[in-house]
PDB file of C-alpha atoms and ligand atoms in Angstrom:
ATOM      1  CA  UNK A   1    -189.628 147.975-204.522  1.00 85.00           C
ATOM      2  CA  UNK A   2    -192.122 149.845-206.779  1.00 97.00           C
ATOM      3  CA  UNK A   3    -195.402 150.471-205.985  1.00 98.00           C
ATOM      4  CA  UNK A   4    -197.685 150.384-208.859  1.00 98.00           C
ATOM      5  CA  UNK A   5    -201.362 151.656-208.506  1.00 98.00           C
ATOM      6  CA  UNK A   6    -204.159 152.381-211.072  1.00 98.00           C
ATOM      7  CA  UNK A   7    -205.014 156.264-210.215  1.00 98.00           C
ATOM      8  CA  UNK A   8    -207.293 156.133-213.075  1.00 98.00           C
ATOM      9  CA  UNK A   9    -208.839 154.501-215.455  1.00 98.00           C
ATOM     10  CA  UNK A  10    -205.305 153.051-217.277  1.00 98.00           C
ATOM     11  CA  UNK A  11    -202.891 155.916-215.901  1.00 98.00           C
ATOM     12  CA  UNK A  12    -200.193 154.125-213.465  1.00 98.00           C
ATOM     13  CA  UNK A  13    -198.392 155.729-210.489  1.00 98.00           C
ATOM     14  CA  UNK A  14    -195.092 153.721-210.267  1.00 98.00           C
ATOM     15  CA  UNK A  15    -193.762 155.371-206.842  1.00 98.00           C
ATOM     16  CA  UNK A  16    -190.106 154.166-205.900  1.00 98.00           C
ATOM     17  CA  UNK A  17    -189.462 156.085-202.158  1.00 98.00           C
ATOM     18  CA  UNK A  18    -185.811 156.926-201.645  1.00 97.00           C
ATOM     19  CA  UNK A  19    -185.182 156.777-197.559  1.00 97.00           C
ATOM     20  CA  UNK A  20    -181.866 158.471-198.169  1.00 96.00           C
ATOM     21  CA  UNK A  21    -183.942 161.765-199.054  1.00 95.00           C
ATOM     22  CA  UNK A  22    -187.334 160.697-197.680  1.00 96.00           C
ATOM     23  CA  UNK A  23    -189.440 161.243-200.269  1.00 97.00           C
ATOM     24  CA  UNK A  24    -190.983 159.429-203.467  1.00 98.00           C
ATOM     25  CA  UNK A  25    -190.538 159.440-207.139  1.00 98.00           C
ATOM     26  CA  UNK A  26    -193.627 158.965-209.103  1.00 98.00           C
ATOM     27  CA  UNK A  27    -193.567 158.030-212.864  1.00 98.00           C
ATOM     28  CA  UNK A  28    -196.764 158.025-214.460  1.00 98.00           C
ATOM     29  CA  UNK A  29    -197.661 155.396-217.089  1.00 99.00           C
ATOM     30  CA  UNK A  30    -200.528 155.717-219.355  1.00 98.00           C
ATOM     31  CA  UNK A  31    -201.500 152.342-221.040  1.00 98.00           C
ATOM     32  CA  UNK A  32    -202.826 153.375-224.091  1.00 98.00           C
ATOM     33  CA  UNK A  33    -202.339 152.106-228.214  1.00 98.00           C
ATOM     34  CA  UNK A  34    -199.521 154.279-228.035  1.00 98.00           C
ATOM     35  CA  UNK A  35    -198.235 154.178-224.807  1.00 98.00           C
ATOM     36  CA  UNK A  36    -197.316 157.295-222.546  1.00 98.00           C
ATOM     37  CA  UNK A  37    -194.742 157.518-219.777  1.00 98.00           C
ATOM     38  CA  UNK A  38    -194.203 161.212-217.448  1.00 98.00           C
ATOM     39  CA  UNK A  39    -191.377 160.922-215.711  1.00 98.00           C
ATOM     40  CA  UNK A  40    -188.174 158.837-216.942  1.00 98.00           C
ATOM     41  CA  UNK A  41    -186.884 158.494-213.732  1.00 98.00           C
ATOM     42  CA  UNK A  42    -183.149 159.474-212.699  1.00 98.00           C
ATOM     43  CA  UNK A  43    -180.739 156.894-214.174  1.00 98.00           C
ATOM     44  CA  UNK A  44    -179.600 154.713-211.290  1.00 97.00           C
ATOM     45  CA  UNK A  45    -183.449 153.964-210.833  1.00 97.00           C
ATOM     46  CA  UNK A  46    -184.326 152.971-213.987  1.00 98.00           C
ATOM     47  CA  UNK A  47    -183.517 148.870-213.513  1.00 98.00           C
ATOM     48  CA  UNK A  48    -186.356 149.610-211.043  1.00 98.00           C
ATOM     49  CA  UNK A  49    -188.996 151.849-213.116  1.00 98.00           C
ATOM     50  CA  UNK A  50    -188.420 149.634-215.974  1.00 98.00           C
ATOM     51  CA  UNK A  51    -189.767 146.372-214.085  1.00 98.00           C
ATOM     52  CA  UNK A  52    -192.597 148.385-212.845  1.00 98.00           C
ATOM     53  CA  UNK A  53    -193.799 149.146-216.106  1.00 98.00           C
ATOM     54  CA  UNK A  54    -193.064 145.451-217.870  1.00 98.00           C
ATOM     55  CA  UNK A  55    -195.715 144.920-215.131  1.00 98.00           C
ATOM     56  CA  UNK A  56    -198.438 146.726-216.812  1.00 98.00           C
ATOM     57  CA  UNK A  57    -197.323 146.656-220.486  1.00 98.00           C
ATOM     58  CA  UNK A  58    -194.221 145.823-222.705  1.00 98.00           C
ATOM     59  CA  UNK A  59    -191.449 148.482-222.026  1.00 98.00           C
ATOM     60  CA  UNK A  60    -190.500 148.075-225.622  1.00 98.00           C
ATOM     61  CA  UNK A  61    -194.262 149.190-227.113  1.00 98.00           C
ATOM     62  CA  UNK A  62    -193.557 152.855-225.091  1.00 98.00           C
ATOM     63  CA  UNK A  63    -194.135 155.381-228.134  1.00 98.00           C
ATOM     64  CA  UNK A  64    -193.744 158.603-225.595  1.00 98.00           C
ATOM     65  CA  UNK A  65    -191.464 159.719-222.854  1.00 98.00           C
ATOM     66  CA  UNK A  66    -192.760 162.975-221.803  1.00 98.00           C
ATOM     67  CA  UNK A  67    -191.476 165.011-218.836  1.00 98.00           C
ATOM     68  CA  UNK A  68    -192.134 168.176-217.543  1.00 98.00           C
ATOM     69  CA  UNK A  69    -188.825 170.311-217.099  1.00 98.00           C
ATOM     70  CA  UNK A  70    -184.683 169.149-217.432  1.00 98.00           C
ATOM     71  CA  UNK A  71    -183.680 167.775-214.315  1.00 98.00           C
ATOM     72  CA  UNK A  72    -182.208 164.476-213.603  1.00 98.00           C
ATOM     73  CA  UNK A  73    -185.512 163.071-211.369  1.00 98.00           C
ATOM     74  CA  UNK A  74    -187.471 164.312-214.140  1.00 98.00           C
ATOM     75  CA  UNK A  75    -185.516 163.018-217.764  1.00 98.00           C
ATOM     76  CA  UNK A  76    -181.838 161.593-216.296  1.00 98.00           C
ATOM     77  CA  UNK A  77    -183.181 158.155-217.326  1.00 98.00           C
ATOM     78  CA  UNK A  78    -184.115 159.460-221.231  1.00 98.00           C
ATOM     79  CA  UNK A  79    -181.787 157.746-223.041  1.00 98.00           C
ATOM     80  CA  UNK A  80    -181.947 154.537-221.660  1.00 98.00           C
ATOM     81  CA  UNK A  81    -185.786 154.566-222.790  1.00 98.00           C
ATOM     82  CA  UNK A  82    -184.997 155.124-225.854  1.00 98.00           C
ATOM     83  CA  UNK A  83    -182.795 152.488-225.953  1.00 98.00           C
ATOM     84  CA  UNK A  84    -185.500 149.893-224.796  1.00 98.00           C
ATOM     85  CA  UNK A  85    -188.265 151.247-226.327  1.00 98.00           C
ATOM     86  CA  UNK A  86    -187.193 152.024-230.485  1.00 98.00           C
ATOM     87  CA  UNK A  87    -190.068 153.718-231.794  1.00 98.00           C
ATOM     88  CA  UNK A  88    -190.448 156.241-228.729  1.00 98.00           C
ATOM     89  CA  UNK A  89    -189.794 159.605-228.685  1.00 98.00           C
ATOM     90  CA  UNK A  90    -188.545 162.204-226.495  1.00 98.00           C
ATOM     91  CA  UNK A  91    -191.609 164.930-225.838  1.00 98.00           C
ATOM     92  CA  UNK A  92    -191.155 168.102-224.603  1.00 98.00           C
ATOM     93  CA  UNK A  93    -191.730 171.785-224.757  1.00 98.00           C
ATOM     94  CA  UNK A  94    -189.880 174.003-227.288  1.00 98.00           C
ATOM     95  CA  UNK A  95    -188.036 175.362-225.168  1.00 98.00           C
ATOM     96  CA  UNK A  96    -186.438 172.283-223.306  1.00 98.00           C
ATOM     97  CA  UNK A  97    -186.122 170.567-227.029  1.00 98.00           C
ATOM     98  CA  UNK A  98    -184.247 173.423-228.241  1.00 98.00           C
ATOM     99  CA  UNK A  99    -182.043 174.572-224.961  1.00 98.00           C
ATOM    100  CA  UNK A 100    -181.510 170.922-224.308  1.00 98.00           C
ATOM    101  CA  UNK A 101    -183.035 167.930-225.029  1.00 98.00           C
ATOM    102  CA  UNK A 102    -181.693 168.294-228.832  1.00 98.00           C
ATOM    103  CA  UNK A 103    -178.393 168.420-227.813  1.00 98.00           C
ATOM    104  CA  UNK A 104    -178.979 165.473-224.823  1.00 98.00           C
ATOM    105  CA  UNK A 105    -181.357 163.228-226.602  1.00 98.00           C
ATOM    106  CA  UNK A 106    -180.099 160.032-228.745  1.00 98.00           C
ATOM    107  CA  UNK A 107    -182.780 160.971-230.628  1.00 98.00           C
ATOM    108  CA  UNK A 108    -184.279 164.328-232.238  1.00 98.00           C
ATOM    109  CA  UNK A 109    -187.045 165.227-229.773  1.00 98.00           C
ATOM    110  CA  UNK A 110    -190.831 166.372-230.812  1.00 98.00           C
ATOM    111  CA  UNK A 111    -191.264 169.446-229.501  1.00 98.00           C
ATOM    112  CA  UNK A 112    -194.967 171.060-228.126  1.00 98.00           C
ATOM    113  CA  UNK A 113    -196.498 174.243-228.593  1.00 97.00           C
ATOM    114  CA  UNK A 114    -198.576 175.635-225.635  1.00 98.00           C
ATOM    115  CA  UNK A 115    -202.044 173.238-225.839  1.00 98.00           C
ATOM    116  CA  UNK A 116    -200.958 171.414-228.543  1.00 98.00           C
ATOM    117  CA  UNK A 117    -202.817 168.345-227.875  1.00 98.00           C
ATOM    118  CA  UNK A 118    -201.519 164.534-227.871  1.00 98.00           C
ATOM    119  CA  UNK A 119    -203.836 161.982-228.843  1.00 98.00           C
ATOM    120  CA  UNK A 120    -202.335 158.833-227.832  1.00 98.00           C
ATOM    121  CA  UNK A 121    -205.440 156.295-228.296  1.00 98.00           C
ATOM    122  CA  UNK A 122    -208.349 156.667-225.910  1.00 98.00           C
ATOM    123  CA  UNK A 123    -206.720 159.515-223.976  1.00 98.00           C
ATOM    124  CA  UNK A 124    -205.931 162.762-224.867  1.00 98.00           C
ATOM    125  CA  UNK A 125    -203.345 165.139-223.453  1.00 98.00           C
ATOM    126  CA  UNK A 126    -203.291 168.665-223.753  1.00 98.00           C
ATOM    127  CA  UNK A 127    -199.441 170.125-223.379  1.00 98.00           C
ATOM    128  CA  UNK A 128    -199.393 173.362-221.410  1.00 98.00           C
ATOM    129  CA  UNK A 129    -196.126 175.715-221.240  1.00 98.00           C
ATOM    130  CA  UNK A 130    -195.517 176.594-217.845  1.00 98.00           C
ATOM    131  CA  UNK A 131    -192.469 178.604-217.619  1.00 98.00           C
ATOM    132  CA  UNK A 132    -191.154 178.440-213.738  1.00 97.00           C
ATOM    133  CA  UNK A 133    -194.189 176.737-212.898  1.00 98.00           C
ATOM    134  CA  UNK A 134    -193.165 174.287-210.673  1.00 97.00           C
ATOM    135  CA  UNK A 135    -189.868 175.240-211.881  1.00 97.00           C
ATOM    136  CA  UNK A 136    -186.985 175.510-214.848  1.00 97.00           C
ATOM    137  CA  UNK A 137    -187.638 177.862-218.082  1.00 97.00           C
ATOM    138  CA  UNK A 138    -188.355 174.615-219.837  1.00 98.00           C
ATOM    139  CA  UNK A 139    -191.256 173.315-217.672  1.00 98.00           C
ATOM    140  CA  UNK A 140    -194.784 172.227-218.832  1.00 98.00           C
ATOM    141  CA  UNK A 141    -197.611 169.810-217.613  1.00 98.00           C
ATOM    142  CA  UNK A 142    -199.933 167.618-219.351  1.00 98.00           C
ATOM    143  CA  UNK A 143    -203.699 167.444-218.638  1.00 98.00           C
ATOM    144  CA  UNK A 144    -205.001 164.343-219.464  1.00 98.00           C
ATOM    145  CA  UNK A 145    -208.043 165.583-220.690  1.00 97.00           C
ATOM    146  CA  UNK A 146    -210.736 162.162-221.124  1.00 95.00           C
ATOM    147  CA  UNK A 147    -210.697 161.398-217.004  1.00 97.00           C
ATOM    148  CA  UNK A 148    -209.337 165.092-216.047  1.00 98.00           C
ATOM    149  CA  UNK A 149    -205.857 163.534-214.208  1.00 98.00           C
ATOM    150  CA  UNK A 150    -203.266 167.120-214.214  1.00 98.00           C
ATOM    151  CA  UNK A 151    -199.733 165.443-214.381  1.00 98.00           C
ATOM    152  CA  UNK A 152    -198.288 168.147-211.808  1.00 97.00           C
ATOM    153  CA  UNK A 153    -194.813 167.406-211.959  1.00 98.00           C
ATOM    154  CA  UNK A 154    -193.297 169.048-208.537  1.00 98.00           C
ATOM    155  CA  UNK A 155    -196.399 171.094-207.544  1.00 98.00           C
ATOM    156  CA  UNK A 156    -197.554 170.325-204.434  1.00 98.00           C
ATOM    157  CA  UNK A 157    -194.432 168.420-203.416  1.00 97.00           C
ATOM    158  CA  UNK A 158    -194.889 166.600-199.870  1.00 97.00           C
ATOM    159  CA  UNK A 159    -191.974 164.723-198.432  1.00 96.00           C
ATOM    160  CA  UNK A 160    -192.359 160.863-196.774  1.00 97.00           C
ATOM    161  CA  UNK A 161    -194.048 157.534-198.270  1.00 98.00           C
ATOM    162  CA  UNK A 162    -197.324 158.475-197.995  1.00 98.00           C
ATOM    163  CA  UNK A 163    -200.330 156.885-199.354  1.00 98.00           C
ATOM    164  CA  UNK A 164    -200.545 156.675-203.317  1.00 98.00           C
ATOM    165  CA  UNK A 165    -203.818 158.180-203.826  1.00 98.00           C
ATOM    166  CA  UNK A 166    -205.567 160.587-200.732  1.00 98.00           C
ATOM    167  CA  UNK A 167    -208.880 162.742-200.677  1.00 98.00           C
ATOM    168  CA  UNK A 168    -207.023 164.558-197.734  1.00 95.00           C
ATOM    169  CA  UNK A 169    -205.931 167.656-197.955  1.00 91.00           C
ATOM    170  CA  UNK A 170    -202.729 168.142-199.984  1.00 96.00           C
ATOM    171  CA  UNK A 171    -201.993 171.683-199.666  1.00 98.00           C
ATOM    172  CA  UNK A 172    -201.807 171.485-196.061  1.00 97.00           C
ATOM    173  CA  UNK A 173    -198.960 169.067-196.872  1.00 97.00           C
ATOM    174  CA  UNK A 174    -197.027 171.250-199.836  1.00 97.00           C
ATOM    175  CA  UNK A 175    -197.417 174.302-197.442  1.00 96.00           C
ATOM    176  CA  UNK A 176    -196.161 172.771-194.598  1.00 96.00           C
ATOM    177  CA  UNK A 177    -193.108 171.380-196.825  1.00 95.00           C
ATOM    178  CA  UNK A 178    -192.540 175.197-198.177  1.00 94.00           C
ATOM    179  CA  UNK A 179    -191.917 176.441-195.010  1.00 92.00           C
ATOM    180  CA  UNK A 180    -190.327 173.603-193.813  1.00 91.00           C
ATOM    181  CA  UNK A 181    -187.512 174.261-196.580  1.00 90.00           C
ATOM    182  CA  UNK A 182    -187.208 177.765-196.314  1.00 88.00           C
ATOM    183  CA  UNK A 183    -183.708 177.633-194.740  1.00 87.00           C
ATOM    184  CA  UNK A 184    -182.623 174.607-196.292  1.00 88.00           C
ATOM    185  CA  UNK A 185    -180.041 174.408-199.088  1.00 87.00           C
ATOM    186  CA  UNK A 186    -182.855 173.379-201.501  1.00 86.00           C
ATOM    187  CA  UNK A 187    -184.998 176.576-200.489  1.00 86.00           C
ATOM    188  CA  UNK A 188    -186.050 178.751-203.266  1.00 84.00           C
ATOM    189  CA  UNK A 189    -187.467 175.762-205.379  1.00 89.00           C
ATOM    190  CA  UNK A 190    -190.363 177.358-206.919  1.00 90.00           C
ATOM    191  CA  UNK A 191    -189.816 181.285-207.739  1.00 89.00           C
ATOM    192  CA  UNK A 192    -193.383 183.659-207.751  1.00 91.00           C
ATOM    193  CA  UNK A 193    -192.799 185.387-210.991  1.00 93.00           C
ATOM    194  CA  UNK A 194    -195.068 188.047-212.704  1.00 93.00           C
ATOM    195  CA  UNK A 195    -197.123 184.768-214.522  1.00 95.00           C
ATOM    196  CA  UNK A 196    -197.231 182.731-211.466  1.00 97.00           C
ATOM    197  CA  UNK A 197    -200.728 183.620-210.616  1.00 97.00           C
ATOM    198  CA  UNK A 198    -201.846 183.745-214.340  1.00 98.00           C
ATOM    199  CA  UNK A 199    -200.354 179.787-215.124  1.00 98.00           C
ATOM    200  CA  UNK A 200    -201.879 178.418-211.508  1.00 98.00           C
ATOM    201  CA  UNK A 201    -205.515 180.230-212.492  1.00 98.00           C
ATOM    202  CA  UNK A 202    -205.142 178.632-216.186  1.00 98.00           C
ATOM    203  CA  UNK A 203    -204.470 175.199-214.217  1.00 98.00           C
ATOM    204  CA  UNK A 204    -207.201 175.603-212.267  1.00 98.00           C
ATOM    205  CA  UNK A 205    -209.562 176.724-215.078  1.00 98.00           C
ATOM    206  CA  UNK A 206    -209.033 172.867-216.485  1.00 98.00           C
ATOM    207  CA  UNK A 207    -211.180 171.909-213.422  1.00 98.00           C
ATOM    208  CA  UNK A 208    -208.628 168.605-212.804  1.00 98.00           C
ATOM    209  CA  UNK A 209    -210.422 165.688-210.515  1.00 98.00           C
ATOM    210  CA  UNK A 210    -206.901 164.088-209.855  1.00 98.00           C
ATOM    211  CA  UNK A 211    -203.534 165.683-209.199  1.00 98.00           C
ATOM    212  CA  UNK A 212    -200.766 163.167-209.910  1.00 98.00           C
ATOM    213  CA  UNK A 213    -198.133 164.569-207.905  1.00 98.00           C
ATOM    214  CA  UNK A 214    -194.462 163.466-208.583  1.00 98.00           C
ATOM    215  CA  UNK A 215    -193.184 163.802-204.986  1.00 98.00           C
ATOM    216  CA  UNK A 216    -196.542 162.629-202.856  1.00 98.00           C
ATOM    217  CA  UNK A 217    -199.796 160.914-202.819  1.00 98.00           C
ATOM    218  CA  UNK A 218    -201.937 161.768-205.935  1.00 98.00           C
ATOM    219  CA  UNK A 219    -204.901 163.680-204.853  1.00 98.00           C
ATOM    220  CA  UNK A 220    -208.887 163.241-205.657  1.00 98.00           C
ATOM    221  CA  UNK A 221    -210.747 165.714-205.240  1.00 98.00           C
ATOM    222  CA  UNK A 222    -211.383 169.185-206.454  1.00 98.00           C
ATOM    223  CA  UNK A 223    -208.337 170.095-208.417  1.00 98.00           C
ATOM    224  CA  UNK A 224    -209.560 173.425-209.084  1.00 98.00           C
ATOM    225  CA  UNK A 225    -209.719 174.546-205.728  1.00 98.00           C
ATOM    226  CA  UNK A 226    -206.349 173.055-204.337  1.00 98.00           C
ATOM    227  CA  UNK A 227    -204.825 174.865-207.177  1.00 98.00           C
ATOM    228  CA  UNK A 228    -205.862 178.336-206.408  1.00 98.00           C
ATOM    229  CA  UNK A 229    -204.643 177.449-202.686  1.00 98.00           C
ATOM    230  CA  UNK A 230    -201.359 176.505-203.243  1.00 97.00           C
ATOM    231  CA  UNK A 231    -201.244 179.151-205.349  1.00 97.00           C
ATOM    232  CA  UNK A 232    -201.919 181.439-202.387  1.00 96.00           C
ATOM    233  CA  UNK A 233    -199.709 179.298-200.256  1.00 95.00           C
ATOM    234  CA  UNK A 234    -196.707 180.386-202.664  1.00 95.00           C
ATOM    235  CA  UNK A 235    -197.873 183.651-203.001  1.00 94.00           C
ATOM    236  CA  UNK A 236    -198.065 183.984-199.190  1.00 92.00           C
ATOM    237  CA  UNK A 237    -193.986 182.118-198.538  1.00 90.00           C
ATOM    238  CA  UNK A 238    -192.769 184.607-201.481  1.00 86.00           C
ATOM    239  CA  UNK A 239    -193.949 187.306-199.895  1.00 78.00           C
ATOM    240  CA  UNK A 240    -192.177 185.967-196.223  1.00 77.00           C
ATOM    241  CA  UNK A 241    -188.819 185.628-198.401  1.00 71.00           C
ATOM    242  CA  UNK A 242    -189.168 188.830-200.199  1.00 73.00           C
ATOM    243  CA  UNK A 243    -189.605 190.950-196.796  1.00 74.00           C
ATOM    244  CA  UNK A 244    -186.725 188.731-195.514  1.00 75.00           C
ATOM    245  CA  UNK A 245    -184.410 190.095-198.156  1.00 75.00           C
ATOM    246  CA  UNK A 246    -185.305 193.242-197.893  1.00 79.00           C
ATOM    247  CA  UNK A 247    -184.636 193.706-194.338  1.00 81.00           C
ATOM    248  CA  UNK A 248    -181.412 191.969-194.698  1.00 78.00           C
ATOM    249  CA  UNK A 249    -180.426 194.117-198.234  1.00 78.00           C
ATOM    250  CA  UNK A 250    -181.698 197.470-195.480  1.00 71.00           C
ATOM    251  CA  UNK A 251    -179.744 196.583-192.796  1.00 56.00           C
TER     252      UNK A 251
HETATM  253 FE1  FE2 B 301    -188.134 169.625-210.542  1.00 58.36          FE
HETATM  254 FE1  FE2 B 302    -189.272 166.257-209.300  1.00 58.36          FE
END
């Protein structure tokens, strides 16, 4: 079962939750005259994303599938989208177009230059390069600039089925899932490089009303300010791992 919700005006959160691993995949539709979808979904799940969107418009009029770094959640389901819908493209960044998509694609990709902008119709979405931010060398967001919805991609990832769309605090959430992960196998998701800071402040700077997370309830609220806390959130768990290593690499 997919849960489809209007988080705003013509953007769609189609959120399948996976019990297995407790937690949701969002795919974000944008109804538009050229029609936008973030997220492909991973393969095995795309019987399901693809009813969810004939629900809101013809899969086959999708002009754009757009994700925001290589991994299977993410773009696993690519092909098969461009199989349904012929005059779409894969959209990336230059980097995941030329390290991978190219080569992975059934079709030649279009890549993005940092804020290139897409105009799709009524809504407009500016393409940032984000490299490492959430993750992946590749990654980039879109900021849907007409109702100010960020596309967040893994940022502020929160386990569970929780509501769709929450004025709640969601950094409370993503912090308490950082730490909670620490010693898990899957710890280390989101590495504090020398940019880190730099890409989160440039996020915040776009002054987002709506977060659409990809694991979690989309946000309302101000964007701007749950930004520059999570940002200190992964500043704070870096710096927790960082003195762990170094104790263990001194004694
Ligand atoms: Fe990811
Ligand atoms: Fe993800």
């Amino acid at each position: 079962m997919t849960a489809i919700n209007e988080i705003a005006p013509d953007l769609f959160r189609l959120s399948v939750y996976v019990p297995q691993f407790d937690m949701q995949f969002n795919h974000f539709l944008v109804k538009d005259d050229e029609p936008l979808l973030f997220h492909t979904g991973l393969r095995g799940m795309f019987p399901d994303v693809r009813e969810a969107v004939s629900q809101v418009i013809d899969p086959s009029r999708l002009r754009v599938i757009s994700f925001s770094h290589f991994e299977s959640d993410e773009c696993g389901a690519l092909n098969d989208w461009l199989k349904v819908a012929p005059e779409s493209q894969a959209v990336c960044s230059f980097v995941g177009a030329v390290v991978m998509v190219n080569d992975f694609a059934d079709r030649p990709p279009r890549p993005l230059n940092d804020d290139e902008v897409l105009n799709i119709g009524r809504h407009r979405l500016r393409f940032l390069a984000t490299p490492h931010v959430p993750h992946a060398w590749d990654a980039g967001l879109f900021f849907e600039e007409t109702d100010r919805t960020l596309l967040c991609s893994d940022l502020f990832f929160h386990p569970g089925d929780p509501e769709p769309l929450t004025e709640s605090d969601v950094v409370g959430r993503a912090r308490e899932s950082i730490i909670g992960s620490m010693t898990s196998p899957l710890a280390k998701d989101m590495p504090y490089t020398p940019y880190t800071a730099q890409t989160m402040q440039r996020l915040a700077a776009l002054g987002p009303n709506t977060l659409a997370l990809m694991h979690g309830s989309t946000y309302r609220g101000d964007g701007r300010n749950a930004i520059l806390d999570l940002a200190s959130v992964i500043k704070e768990t870096h710096g927790r791992d960082e003195a762990k290593a170094e104790a263990t690499a001194g004694g």
